[in-house]
């Protein structure tokens, strides 16, 4: 399964005229989320640090039902986040997908990693809640199996940050009482442009073959979970961490 299906989730309650901010939308999981939402009629504000890939995304989704508005935003910089939200202050935005994140292989101190990952998601969420959250709103965070469902050979900051992301999402789910709902997904190994090289290495091919489903995930398989949790169809799901890892964290072979 290597060709991305053109999923349209409009049957899950997304309505034309609704809008979503998706961070890290230019690549991988976030790109697939942007595609599903735009095909479902939702206007997508695609925010990413990579301007060239945003341009390609806008071209690819030019004929989708929902419009795609791309903006270069570094979600690890509070001032950039503030400016981006100020510029859409008059717009009603129902959905937020906090997904941008530095690669797990980036060398960083724990304090820098937690500040960028948890702090970035928090600054985005606070700005959304302050000006945009409506009765229909919902929020999804991309976390990871790392730090939550298993311990991986990553730099120390990554599991610390991803566990922090989940704790923060659960806290908001209770504190905000579902207005909006806040959920998280925990992807396992997911092949993207960035991970493709490493995943093709013989040791990794062998590792994934031992997984219960005999393979790693595809970005759209995580994106469908995100878009379901985001949608009105998930109206009583709040504060969950949904693993999207093909049962790999249950298997002693993985
Ligand atoms: N791929 C995996 O195996 C895997 C596993 C678990 C969790 N995740 C998480 O999934 C999320 C998406 O990652 P992906 O695998 O799709 O990777 P990806 O590299 O394909 O996409 C990440 C996108 O985020 C953008 N980005 C990075 N830092 C940013 C910043 N400071 N501001 C704005 N945009 C920024 C990048 O430019 C890129 O377009 C990340 O939070 C990652 O930690 C990925």
Short mmCIF file of C-alpha atoms and ligand atoms in Angstrom, two decimals:
data_model
loop_
_atom_site.label_atom_id
_atom_site.label_comp_id
_atom_site.label_asym_id
_atom_site.label_seq_id
_atom_site.Cartn_x
_atom_site.Cartn_y
_atom_site.Cartn_z
CA UNK A 1 0.00 0.00 0.00
CA UNK A 2 2.09 2.92 -1.19
CA UNK A 3 -0.34 5.15 -3.09
CA UNK A 4 -2.16 7.54 -0.79
CA UNK A 5 -5.94 7.04 -0.94
CA UNK A 6 -7.94 10.22 -1.61
CA UNK A 7 -10.05 9.98 1.53
CA UNK A 8 -13.01 12.35 1.94
CA UNK A 9 -14.34 12.44 5.53
CA UNK A 10 -17.27 14.81 4.92
CA UNK A 11 -19.58 12.01 6.14
CA UNK A 12 -18.07 12.42 9.63
CA UNK A 13 -19.76 15.77 10.17
CA UNK A 14 -17.23 18.24 8.77
CA UNK A 15 -19.16 21.09 7.16
CA UNK A 16 -18.30 23.37 4.26
CA UNK A 17 -17.15 26.72 5.59
CA UNK A 18 -15.40 25.23 8.60
CA UNK A 19 -11.67 25.81 8.98
CA UNK A 20 -8.69 24.01 10.51
CA UNK A 21 -5.15 25.02 11.38
CA UNK A 22 -2.73 22.15 10.74
CA UNK A 23 0.89 22.58 11.86
CA UNK A 24 3.63 20.63 10.12
CA UNK A 25 1.26 20.42 7.16
CA UNK A 26 3.88 20.43 4.42
CA UNK A 27 5.07 16.86 4.83
CA UNK A 28 4.30 13.39 6.12
CA UNK A 29 1.40 12.98 8.55
CA UNK A 30 0.41 16.67 8.53
CA UNK A 31 0.31 16.74 4.72
CA UNK A 32 -2.07 13.77 4.70
CA UNK A 33 -4.25 15.48 7.33
CA UNK A 34 -4.40 18.62 5.18
CA UNK A 35 -5.47 16.51 2.19
CA UNK A 36 -8.25 14.67 4.02
CA UNK A 37 -9.63 17.88 5.53
CA UNK A 38 -9.50 19.82 2.25
CA UNK A 39 -11.24 16.96 0.40
CA UNK A 40 -13.86 16.98 3.19
CA UNK A 41 -14.66 20.63 2.44
CA UNK A 42 -12.78 22.14 5.38
CA UNK A 43 -10.63 25.22 4.68
CA UNK A 44 -7.10 24.35 5.72
CA UNK A 45 -4.62 26.83 7.14
CA UNK A 46 -1.44 24.87 6.46
CA UNK A 47 1.39 26.13 8.67
CA UNK A 48 4.92 24.83 8.33
CA UNK A 49 8.50 25.99 8.46
CA UNK A 50 9.18 24.65 4.92
CA UNK A 51 7.94 27.19 2.35
CA UNK A 52 8.85 25.10 -0.74
CA UNK A 53 6.89 22.08 0.45
CA UNK A 54 3.94 24.32 1.36
CA UNK A 55 3.93 25.62 -2.20
CA UNK A 56 3.80 22.03 -3.52
CA UNK A 57 0.97 21.20 -1.10
CA UNK A 58 -1.08 24.20 -2.28
CA UNK A 59 -0.64 23.07 -5.90
CA UNK A 60 -1.57 19.45 -5.15
CA UNK A 61 -4.76 20.46 -3.31
CA UNK A 62 -5.74 23.33 -5.64
CA UNK A 63 -8.88 21.53 -6.81
CA UNK A 64 -10.00 20.22 -3.39
CA UNK A 65 -13.41 21.28 -2.00
CA UNK A 66 -11.83 23.21 0.88
CA UNK A 67 -9.36 26.00 0.20
CA UNK A 68 -5.76 25.59 1.36
CA UNK A 69 -4.04 28.68 2.71
CA UNK A 70 -0.34 28.14 3.30
CA UNK A 71 1.87 30.15 5.60
CA UNK A 72 5.45 29.77 6.72
CA UNK A 73 5.34 29.59 10.52
CA UNK A 74 7.98 28.28 12.91
CA UNK A 75 5.91 26.80 15.73
CA UNK A 76 8.91 26.78 18.06
CA UNK A 77 8.95 30.61 18.05
CA UNK A 78 6.21 32.27 20.10
CA UNK A 79 6.37 35.56 18.19
CA UNK A 80 5.75 33.77 14.87
CA UNK A 81 2.82 31.86 16.36
CA UNK A 82 1.34 35.09 17.74
CA UNK A 83 1.66 36.86 14.37
CA UNK A 84 0.08 33.97 12.48
CA UNK A 85 -2.95 33.84 14.80
CA UNK A 86 -3.30 37.63 14.81
CA UNK A 87 -3.52 37.56 11.03
CA UNK A 88 -6.52 35.19 11.14
CA UNK A 89 -8.19 36.92 14.08
CA UNK A 90 -11.39 37.64 12.17
CA UNK A 91 -11.83 34.09 10.96
CA UNK A 92 -13.91 31.39 12.63
CA UNK A 93 -11.69 28.33 13.06
CA UNK A 94 -13.15 25.12 14.50
CA UNK A 95 -10.23 22.72 14.41
CA UNK A 96 -6.58 22.62 15.43
CA UNK A 97 -4.09 19.86 14.65
CA UNK A 98 -0.83 20.33 16.56
CA UNK A 99 1.49 18.10 14.59
CA UNK A 100 4.75 19.96 13.74
CA UNK A 101 7.78 18.62 15.42
CA UNK A 102 11.52 18.36 15.00
CA UNK A 103 12.68 14.89 13.90
CA UNK A 104 13.19 12.52 16.83
CA UNK A 105 16.83 12.19 15.75
CA UNK A 106 17.59 15.92 16.25
CA UNK A 107 20.29 16.34 18.91
CA UNK A 108 18.87 18.68 21.57
CA UNK A 109 18.88 19.10 25.33
CA UNK A 110 15.82 17.83 27.18
CA UNK A 111 14.85 21.36 28.17
CA UNK A 112 15.08 22.65 24.56
CA UNK A 113 13.17 19.64 23.22
CA UNK A 114 10.37 19.94 25.76
CA UNK A 115 10.19 23.69 25.21
CA UNK A 116 9.92 23.29 21.43
CA UNK A 117 7.51 20.35 21.42
CA UNK A 118 5.26 20.93 24.43
CA UNK A 119 5.78 24.70 24.47
CA UNK A 120 5.01 24.96 20.74
CA UNK A 121 1.80 22.92 21.04
CA UNK A 122 0.81 24.94 24.13
CA UNK A 123 1.37 28.32 22.48
CA UNK A 124 -0.66 27.21 19.45
CA UNK A 125 -3.46 25.85 21.63
CA UNK A 126 -3.63 28.92 23.87
CA UNK A 127 -3.91 31.21 20.85
CA UNK A 128 -6.64 28.99 19.37
CA UNK A 129 -8.61 28.85 22.62
CA UNK A 130 -8.25 32.57 23.18
CA UNK A 131 -9.84 33.68 19.95
CA UNK A 132 -11.32 30.83 17.99
CA UNK A 133 -12.69 27.91 19.97
CA UNK A 134 -16.38 27.52 19.28
CA UNK A 135 -18.92 24.95 20.47
CA UNK A 136 -18.02 22.80 17.45
CA UNK A 137 -14.29 22.92 18.05
CA UNK A 138 -11.81 20.13 18.61
CA UNK A 139 -8.06 19.72 18.91
CA UNK A 140 -5.72 16.80 18.17
CA UNK A 141 -2.04 16.51 19.14
CA UNK A 142 0.43 14.23 17.37
CA UNK A 143 2.38 12.52 20.14
CA UNK A 144 4.28 9.23 19.71
CA UNK A 145 4.53 5.73 21.08
CA UNK A 146 7.91 6.92 22.41
CA UNK A 147 7.68 7.97 26.04
CA UNK A 148 4.05 6.82 26.22
CA UNK A 149 3.79 3.20 25.11
CA UNK A 150 7.39 2.16 24.80
CA UNK A 151 10.96 3.29 25.29
CA UNK A 152 12.95 3.79 22.10
CA UNK A 153 16.55 4.48 21.24
CA UNK A 154 15.94 8.19 20.67
CA UNK A 155 17.62 11.24 22.19
CA UNK A 156 16.40 11.86 25.76
CA UNK A 157 14.31 14.90 24.84
CA UNK A 158 11.96 13.01 22.49
CA UNK A 159 10.17 10.65 24.93
CA UNK A 160 10.16 13.43 27.54
CA UNK A 161 8.51 15.83 25.10
CA UNK A 162 6.01 13.33 23.71
CA UNK A 163 4.96 12.22 27.21
CA UNK A 164 4.55 15.90 28.07
CA UNK A 165 2.36 16.41 25.01
CA UNK A 166 0.05 13.59 26.14
CA UNK A 167 -0.13 14.82 29.75
CA UNK A 168 -1.00 18.28 28.49
CA UNK A 169 -3.71 16.98 26.13
CA UNK A 170 -5.35 14.93 28.91
CA UNK A 171 -5.19 17.89 31.28
CA UNK A 172 -6.92 20.12 28.71
CA UNK A 173 -9.53 17.45 28.00
CA UNK A 174 -10.63 17.56 31.64
CA UNK A 175 -10.10 21.25 32.29
CA UNK A 176 -11.97 22.42 29.18
CA UNK A 177 -14.80 19.89 29.65
CA UNK A 178 -15.00 19.14 25.95
CA UNK A 179 -15.18 22.74 24.74
CA UNK A 180 -13.15 21.90 22.77
CA UNK A 181 -12.40 18.18 22.97
CA UNK A 182 -8.66 17.47 23.06
CA UNK A 183 -7.22 14.11 21.98
CA UNK A 184 -3.86 12.73 20.92
CA UNK A 185 -2.49 10.04 18.61
CA UNK A 186 0.59 7.91 19.20
CA UNK A 187 2.09 6.92 15.85
CA UNK A 188 4.54 4.05 15.72
CA UNK A 189 7.19 3.94 13.00
CA UNK A 190 5.64 5.79 10.05
CA UNK A 191 7.42 6.14 6.74
CA UNK A 192 7.74 9.71 5.47
CA UNK A 193 10.16 11.41 3.13
CA UNK A 194 12.32 12.04 6.18
CA UNK A 195 12.29 8.49 7.59
CA UNK A 196 12.27 6.58 4.27
CA UNK A 197 16.08 6.26 4.06
CA UNK A 198 16.48 4.97 7.60
CA UNK A 199 13.48 2.64 7.28
CA UNK A 200 15.00 1.05 4.15
CA UNK A 201 18.18 0.08 6.03
CA UNK A 202 18.41 -3.74 6.37
CA UNK A 203 18.24 -3.67 10.19
CA UNK A 204 14.99 -1.71 10.08
CA UNK A 205 13.47 -3.82 7.31
CA UNK A 206 14.16 -6.86 9.50
CA UNK A 207 12.73 -5.08 12.56
CA UNK A 208 9.48 -4.07 10.84
CA UNK A 209 9.04 -7.57 9.38
CA UNK A 210 8.81 -8.86 12.96
CA UNK A 211 5.98 -6.45 13.83
CA UNK A 212 2.55 -8.08 14.23
CA UNK A 213 1.42 -6.58 10.90
CA UNK A 214 4.83 -7.12 9.29
CA UNK A 215 5.32 -3.49 8.33
CA UNK A 216 5.59 0.15 9.43
CA UNK A 217 2.77 2.65 9.02
CA UNK A 218 1.98 5.10 6.24
CA UNK A 219 1.37 8.79 7.00
CA UNK A 220 -2.25 8.66 5.86
CA UNK A 221 -2.92 5.78 8.28
CA UNK A 222 -2.08 8.18 11.12
CA UNK A 223 -3.87 11.08 9.41
CA UNK A 224 -7.17 9.16 9.21
CA UNK A 225 -7.03 8.61 12.98
CA UNK A 226 -6.32 12.30 13.56
CA UNK A 227 -9.17 13.40 11.29
CA UNK A 228 -11.61 10.99 12.94
CA UNK A 229 -10.75 12.29 16.44
CA UNK A 230 -11.01 15.84 15.12
CA UNK A 231 -14.41 15.26 13.54
CA UNK A 232 -17.89 15.77 15.01
CA UNK A 233 -18.37 11.98 14.68
CA UNK A 234 -16.00 11.57 17.66
CA UNK A 235 -18.20 13.83 19.79
CA UNK A 236 -17.85 11.81 23.04
CA UNK A 237 -14.18 10.98 22.68
CA UNK A 238 -12.12 13.29 24.83
CA UNK A 239 -8.69 12.89 26.45
CA UNK A 240 -7.68 9.68 24.68
CA UNK A 241 -4.29 8.68 23.37
CA UNK A 242 -5.03 6.61 20.27
CA UNK A 243 -2.14 4.30 19.32
CA UNK A 244 -1.63 3.99 15.55
CA UNK A 245 1.10 1.37 15.50
CA UNK A 246 -0.31 -1.92 14.21
CA UNK A 247 -0.11 -3.49 17.70
CA UNK A 248 3.68 -3.24 17.64
CA UNK A 249 3.83 -2.02 21.24
CA UNK A 250 2.03 -5.21 22.40
CA UNK A 251 4.50 -7.54 20.76
CA UNK A 252 7.72 -8.68 22.40
CA UNK A 253 9.16 -9.09 18.90
CA UNK A 254 8.89 -5.40 18.04
N1 LIG B 1 7.26 9.39 11.31
C1 LIG B 1 7.26 8.70 12.46
O1 LIG B 1 7.73 7.56 12.52
C2 LIG B 1 6.64 9.32 13.71
C3 LIG B 1 6.42 8.49 14.82
C4 LIG B 1 5.86 9.04 15.97
C5 LIG B 1 5.52 10.38 16.00
N2 LIG B 1 5.75 11.18 14.91
C6 LIG B 1 5.36 12.59 15.01
O2 LIG B 1 4.54 12.94 13.94
C7 LIG B 1 4.61 14.35 13.71
C8 LIG B 1 4.77 14.59 12.21
O3 LIG B 1 5.98 14.04 11.79
P1 LIG B 1 6.17 13.31 10.38
O4 LIG B 1 6.63 11.94 10.68
O5 LIG B 1 5.00 13.53 9.52
O6 LIG B 1 7.48 14.11 9.88
P2 LIG B 1 7.77 15.01 8.61
O7 LIG B 1 9.19 15.45 8.78
O8 LIG B 1 7.39 14.33 7.35
O9 LIG B 1 6.80 16.26 8.81
C9 LIG B 1 7.00 17.18 9.83
C10 LIG B 1 6.67 18.56 9.30
O10 LIG B 1 6.78 19.47 10.39
C11 LIG B 1 7.48 20.61 9.93
N3 LIG B 1 8.13 21.26 11.06
C12 LIG B 1 9.15 20.79 11.82
N4 LIG B 1 9.47 21.69 12.76
C13 LIG B 1 8.62 22.74 12.59
C14 LIG B 1 8.46 23.97 13.25
N5 LIG B 1 9.24 24.33 14.29
N6 LIG B 1 7.49 24.82 12.82
C15 LIG B 1 6.69 24.47 11.79
N7 LIG B 1 6.80 23.32 11.12
C16 LIG B 1 7.76 22.46 11.52
C17 LIG B 1 8.50 20.10 8.91
O11 LIG B 1 8.92 21.12 8.03
C18 LIG B 1 7.67 19.01 8.22
O12 LIG B 1 6.97 19.54 7.10
C19 LIG B 1 5.79 14.86 14.55
O13 LIG B 1 5.27 15.50 15.71
C20 LIG B 1 6.52 13.57 14.93
O14 LIG B 1 7.21 13.66 16.17
C21 LIG B 1 6.29 10.68 13.76
#
